[in-house]
């Protein structure tokens, strides 16, 4: 990478870190809202509906993806394309598995009659956890595009840049999940 490319990449990194800061503030507001309205004064309580097996399974899938994205980064720095792709594909599969568990969780709550209108706790829960799931879905789409770029053999420095910024995003999404575990699920399991 020449000096101009390095400077441009640093600007993109800084811009993306600012974006993540704004996202962190948004999630913080949602966490505060959830905390204020949970438990609800009437209707289902978190301990009535949360299933620890679902929470553990979702957590295993998503938190394992932190390790796989780390391995992809490691092999990318070593310029080992095959290993990088394998780890990125595993990351994608883990993200999709997490989404499958979350969709199943939401579907089971809705089938039981627990919707956003049930009480303020359920509304806050769906917005917070649903927004996180939307971020994971976006990340899966982004990762798919990165894999397409790799197959099309874009320049290594450009791919490295894209992968690095994606890694920041994915680690952020995993960090938000840890906070969701601590604030939303664990106190009520």
mmCIF file of C-alpha atoms in Angstrom:
data_model
loop_
_atom_site.group_PDB
_atom_site.id
_atom_site.type_symbol
_atom_site.label_atom_id
_atom_site.label_comp_id
_atom_site.label_asym_id
_atom_site.label_seq_id
_atom_site.Cartn_x
_atom_site.Cartn_y
_atom_site.Cartn_z
ATOM 1 C CA UNK A 1 0.000 0.000 0.000
ATOM 2 C CA UNK A 2 1.380 3.415 -0.902
ATOM 3 C CA UNK A 3 1.032 6.505 1.323
ATOM 4 C CA UNK A 4 -2.104 7.789 -0.439
ATOM 5 C CA UNK A 5 -3.844 4.403 -0.087
ATOM 6 C CA UNK A 6 -2.783 4.175 3.564
ATOM 7 C CA UNK A 7 -4.169 7.647 4.319
ATOM 8 C CA UNK A 8 -7.449 6.829 2.553
ATOM 9 C CA UNK A 9 -7.761 3.565 4.451
ATOM 10 C CA UNK A 10 -7.150 5.333 7.783
ATOM 11 C CA UNK A 11 -9.900 7.846 6.906
ATOM 12 C CA UNK A 12 -12.299 4.998 6.118
ATOM 13 C CA UNK A 13 -11.396 3.265 9.371
ATOM 14 C CA UNK A 14 -11.950 6.458 11.354
ATOM 15 C CA UNK A 15 -15.273 7.105 9.620
ATOM 16 C CA UNK A 16 -16.409 3.585 10.322
ATOM 17 C CA UNK A 17 -15.363 3.798 13.966
ATOM 18 C CA UNK A 18 -17.438 6.987 14.265
ATOM 19 C CA UNK A 19 -20.377 5.087 12.742
ATOM 20 C CA UNK A 20 -19.911 2.305 15.318
ATOM 21 C CA UNK A 21 -19.871 4.948 18.059
ATOM 22 C CA UNK A 22 -23.239 6.246 16.872
ATOM 23 C CA UNK A 23 -24.562 2.676 16.771
ATOM 24 C CA UNK A 24 -23.306 2.136 20.322
ATOM 25 C CA UNK A 25 -25.226 5.214 21.493
ATOM 26 C CA UNK A 26 -28.376 3.939 19.774
ATOM 27 C CA UNK A 27 -28.062 0.539 21.445
ATOM 28 C CA UNK A 28 -27.349 2.219 24.790
ATOM 29 C CA UNK A 29 -30.653 4.118 24.527
ATOM 30 C CA UNK A 30 -32.452 0.853 23.726
ATOM 31 C CA UNK A 31 -30.798 -0.891 26.680
ATOM 32 C CA UNK A 32 -31.895 1.916 28.986
ATOM 33 C CA UNK A 33 -35.442 1.702 27.610
ATOM 34 C CA UNK A 34 -35.474 -2.061 28.130
ATOM 35 C CA UNK A 35 -34.125 -1.667 31.652
ATOM 36 C CA UNK A 36 -36.811 0.904 32.527
ATOM 37 C CA UNK A 37 -39.701 -1.224 31.246
ATOM 38 C CA UNK A 38 -38.554 -4.618 32.484
ATOM 39 C CA UNK A 39 -40.178 -6.347 34.219
ATOM 40 C CA UNK A 40 -43.573 -5.113 33.084
ATOM 41 C CA UNK A 41 -46.303 -4.320 35.599
ATOM 42 C CA UNK A 42 -48.673 -6.773 33.888
ATOM 43 C CA UNK A 43 -48.516 -9.555 31.344
ATOM 44 C CA UNK A 44 -45.671 -11.975 30.714
ATOM 45 C CA UNK A 45 -42.425 -11.502 32.564
ATOM 46 C CA UNK A 46 -38.994 -12.309 31.099
ATOM 47 C CA UNK A 47 -38.594 -15.327 33.378
ATOM 48 C CA UNK A 48 -41.903 -16.677 32.028
ATOM 49 C CA UNK A 49 -40.843 -16.738 28.395
ATOM 50 C CA UNK A 50 -37.030 -16.954 28.101
ATOM 51 C CA UNK A 51 -35.623 -20.398 27.403
ATOM 52 C CA UNK A 52 -32.037 -20.894 28.546
ATOM 53 C CA UNK A 53 -31.362 -23.537 25.853
ATOM 54 C CA UNK A 54 -32.238 -21.070 23.092
ATOM 55 C CA UNK A 55 -30.072 -18.371 24.659
ATOM 56 C CA UNK A 56 -27.096 -20.723 25.019
ATOM 57 C CA UNK A 57 -27.433 -22.048 21.467
ATOM 58 C CA UNK A 58 -27.693 -18.564 19.955
ATOM 59 C CA UNK A 59 -24.720 -17.424 22.040
ATOM 60 C CA UNK A 60 -22.559 -20.367 21.008
ATOM 61 C CA UNK A 61 -23.224 -19.634 17.342
ATOM 62 C CA UNK A 62 -22.622 -15.894 17.477
ATOM 63 C CA UNK A 63 -19.739 -15.798 19.947
ATOM 64 C CA UNK A 64 -17.947 -18.600 18.085
ATOM 65 C CA UNK A 65 -18.052 -16.377 15.030
ATOM 66 C CA UNK A 66 -15.755 -13.928 16.828
ATOM 67 C CA UNK A 67 -13.112 -16.628 16.811
ATOM 68 C CA UNK A 68 -13.691 -17.531 13.186
ATOM 69 C CA UNK A 69 -13.493 -13.910 12.003
ATOM 70 C CA UNK A 70 -10.262 -13.584 13.998
ATOM 71 C CA UNK A 71 -8.878 -16.648 12.203
ATOM 72 C CA UNK A 72 -9.935 -15.222 8.827
ATOM 73 C CA UNK A 73 -8.085 -11.986 9.644
ATOM 74 C CA UNK A 74 -5.038 -13.931 10.725
ATOM 75 C CA UNK A 75 -4.869 -15.959 7.516
ATOM 76 C CA UNK A 76 -5.583 -12.908 5.395
ATOM 77 C CA UNK A 77 -2.538 -11.175 6.871
ATOM 78 C CA UNK A 78 -0.506 -14.266 5.945
ATOM 79 C CA UNK A 79 -1.904 -13.970 2.382
ATOM 80 C CA UNK A 80 -3.436 -17.450 2.634
ATOM 81 C CA UNK A 81 -6.549 -17.001 0.515
ATOM 82 C CA UNK A 82 -7.918 -20.526 0.847
ATOM 83 C CA UNK A 83 -7.815 -20.530 4.650
ATOM 84 C CA UNK A 84 -9.235 -16.995 4.740
ATOM 85 C CA UNK A 85 -12.228 -18.048 2.648
ATOM 86 C CA UNK A 86 -12.841 -21.151 4.764
ATOM 87 C CA UNK A 87 -12.903 -19.092 7.973
ATOM 88 C CA UNK A 88 -15.109 -16.429 6.381
ATOM 89 C CA UNK A 89 -17.554 -19.110 5.212
ATOM 90 C CA UNK A 90 -17.655 -20.617 8.707
ATOM 91 C CA UNK A 91 -18.321 -17.125 10.098
ATOM 92 C CA UNK A 92 -21.177 -16.692 7.643
ATOM 93 C CA UNK A 93 -22.674 -20.072 8.541
ATOM 94 C CA UNK A 94 -22.470 -19.286 12.264
ATOM 95 C CA UNK A 95 -24.153 -15.926 11.676
ATOM 96 C CA UNK A 96 -26.934 -17.590 9.684
ATOM 97 C CA UNK A 97 -27.355 -20.256 12.377
ATOM 98 C CA UNK A 98 -27.684 -17.497 14.991
ATOM 99 C CA UNK A 99 -30.365 -15.833 12.873
ATOM 100 C CA UNK A 100 -32.207 -19.130 12.556
ATOM 101 C CA UNK A 101 -32.289 -19.516 16.340
ATOM 102 C CA UNK A 102 -33.445 -15.915 16.817
ATOM 103 C CA UNK A 103 -36.185 -16.227 14.192
ATOM 104 C CA UNK A 104 -37.369 -19.434 15.859
ATOM 105 C CA UNK A 105 -37.343 -17.702 19.265
ATOM 106 C CA UNK A 106 -39.392 -14.761 17.987
ATOM 107 C CA UNK A 107 -41.803 -17.079 16.153
ATOM 108 C CA UNK A 108 -42.400 -19.126 19.306
ATOM 109 C CA UNK A 109 -43.167 -15.963 21.297
ATOM 110 C CA UNK A 110 -45.566 -14.705 18.645
ATOM 111 C CA UNK A 111 -47.303 -18.102 18.461
ATOM 112 C CA UNK A 112 -47.753 -17.935 22.235
ATOM 113 C CA UNK A 113 -49.449 -14.563 21.784
ATOM 114 C CA UNK A 114 -46.556 -12.403 22.955
ATOM 115 C CA UNK A 115 -46.336 -9.501 20.531
ATOM 116 C CA UNK A 116 -45.120 -5.929 20.748
ATOM 117 C CA UNK A 117 -48.592 -4.987 21.978
ATOM 118 C CA UNK A 118 -48.599 -7.489 24.850
ATOM 119 C CA UNK A 119 -46.831 -5.113 27.246
ATOM 120 C CA UNK A 120 -43.981 -2.600 27.288
ATOM 121 C CA UNK A 121 -41.444 -5.281 28.190
ATOM 122 C CA UNK A 122 -42.254 -7.277 25.040
ATOM 123 C CA UNK A 123 -42.152 -4.140 22.903
ATOM 124 C CA UNK A 124 -38.748 -3.138 24.281
ATOM 125 C CA UNK A 125 -37.489 -6.712 23.913
ATOM 126 C CA UNK A 126 -38.519 -7.029 20.265
ATOM 127 C CA UNK A 127 -37.018 -3.675 19.319
ATOM 128 C CA UNK A 128 -33.696 -4.281 21.078
ATOM 129 C CA UNK A 129 -33.094 -7.923 20.195
ATOM 130 C CA UNK A 130 -34.733 -7.539 16.783
ATOM 131 C CA UNK A 131 -32.468 -4.619 15.898
ATOM 132 C CA UNK A 132 -29.462 -6.683 16.914
ATOM 133 C CA UNK A 133 -30.686 -9.554 14.718
ATOM 134 C CA UNK A 134 -31.097 -7.070 11.853
ATOM 135 C CA UNK A 135 -27.454 -6.071 12.344
ATOM 136 C CA UNK A 136 -26.411 -9.725 12.156
ATOM 137 C CA UNK A 137 -28.487 -10.176 8.976
ATOM 138 C CA UNK A 138 -26.858 -7.088 7.462
ATOM 139 C CA UNK A 139 -23.442 -8.474 8.448
ATOM 140 C CA UNK A 140 -24.236 -11.793 6.741
ATOM 141 C CA UNK A 141 -25.149 -9.914 3.565
ATOM 142 C CA UNK A 142 -22.000 -7.814 3.786
ATOM 143 C CA UNK A 143 -19.879 -10.917 4.324
ATOM 144 C CA UNK A 144 -21.472 -12.516 1.256
ATOM 145 C CA UNK A 145 -20.414 -9.485 -0.793
ATOM 146 C CA UNK A 146 -16.874 -9.738 0.603
ATOM 147 C CA UNK A 147 -16.745 -13.382 -0.458
ATOM 148 C CA UNK A 148 -17.918 -12.404 -3.957
ATOM 149 C CA UNK A 149 -15.200 -9.741 -4.113
ATOM 150 C CA UNK A 150 -12.609 -12.329 -3.145
ATOM 151 C CA UNK A 151 -13.768 -14.670 -5.908
ATOM 152 C CA UNK A 152 -13.520 -11.833 -8.423
ATOM 153 C CA UNK A 153 -9.924 -11.321 -7.328
ATOM 154 C CA UNK A 154 -10.025 -7.647 -6.403
ATOM 155 C CA UNK A 155 -6.609 -6.228 -5.437
ATOM 156 C CA UNK A 156 -5.262 -7.695 -2.199
ATOM 157 C CA UNK A 157 -4.884 -4.306 -0.465
ATOM 158 C CA UNK A 158 -8.486 -3.385 -1.262
ATOM 159 C CA UNK A 159 -9.750 -6.757 -0.038
ATOM 160 C CA UNK A 160 -7.647 -6.383 3.131
ATOM 161 C CA UNK A 161 -9.231 -2.971 3.725
ATOM 162 C CA UNK A 162 -12.775 -4.261 3.238
ATOM 163 C CA UNK A 163 -12.172 -7.274 5.455
ATOM 164 C CA UNK A 164 -10.652 -5.183 8.255
ATOM 165 C CA UNK A 165 -13.616 -2.798 8.362
ATOM 166 C CA UNK A 166 -16.049 -5.735 8.255
ATOM 167 C CA UNK A 167 -14.184 -7.319 11.177
ATOM 168 C CA UNK A 168 -14.749 -4.170 13.241
ATOM 169 C CA UNK A 169 -18.454 -4.398 12.483
ATOM 170 C CA UNK A 170 -18.722 -8.104 13.291
ATOM 171 C CA UNK A 171 -16.852 -7.753 16.579
ATOM 172 C CA UNK A 172 -19.159 -4.847 17.480
ATOM 173 C CA UNK A 173 -22.232 -6.995 16.792
ATOM 174 C CA UNK A 174 -20.787 -9.752 18.988
ATOM 175 C CA UNK A 175 -20.046 -7.250 21.759
ATOM 176 C CA UNK A 176 -23.645 -5.982 21.642
ATOM 177 C CA UNK A 177 -24.808 -9.587 22.004
ATOM 178 C CA UNK A 178 -22.723 -9.974 25.162
ATOM 179 C CA UNK A 179 -24.401 -6.883 26.617
ATOM 180 C CA UNK A 180 -27.802 -8.285 25.586
ATOM 181 C CA UNK A 181 -26.949 -11.499 27.412
ATOM 182 C CA UNK A 182 -25.961 -9.634 30.572
ATOM 183 C CA UNK A 183 -28.885 -7.193 30.627
ATOM 184 C CA UNK A 184 -31.738 -8.946 28.818
ATOM 185 C CA UNK A 185 -31.400 -12.690 29.351
ATOM 186 C CA UNK A 186 -29.151 -13.751 32.233
ATOM 187 C CA UNK A 187 -30.973 -11.903 35.057
ATOM 188 C CA UNK A 188 -34.193 -13.734 34.158
ATOM 189 C CA UNK A 189 -33.040 -17.252 33.314
#
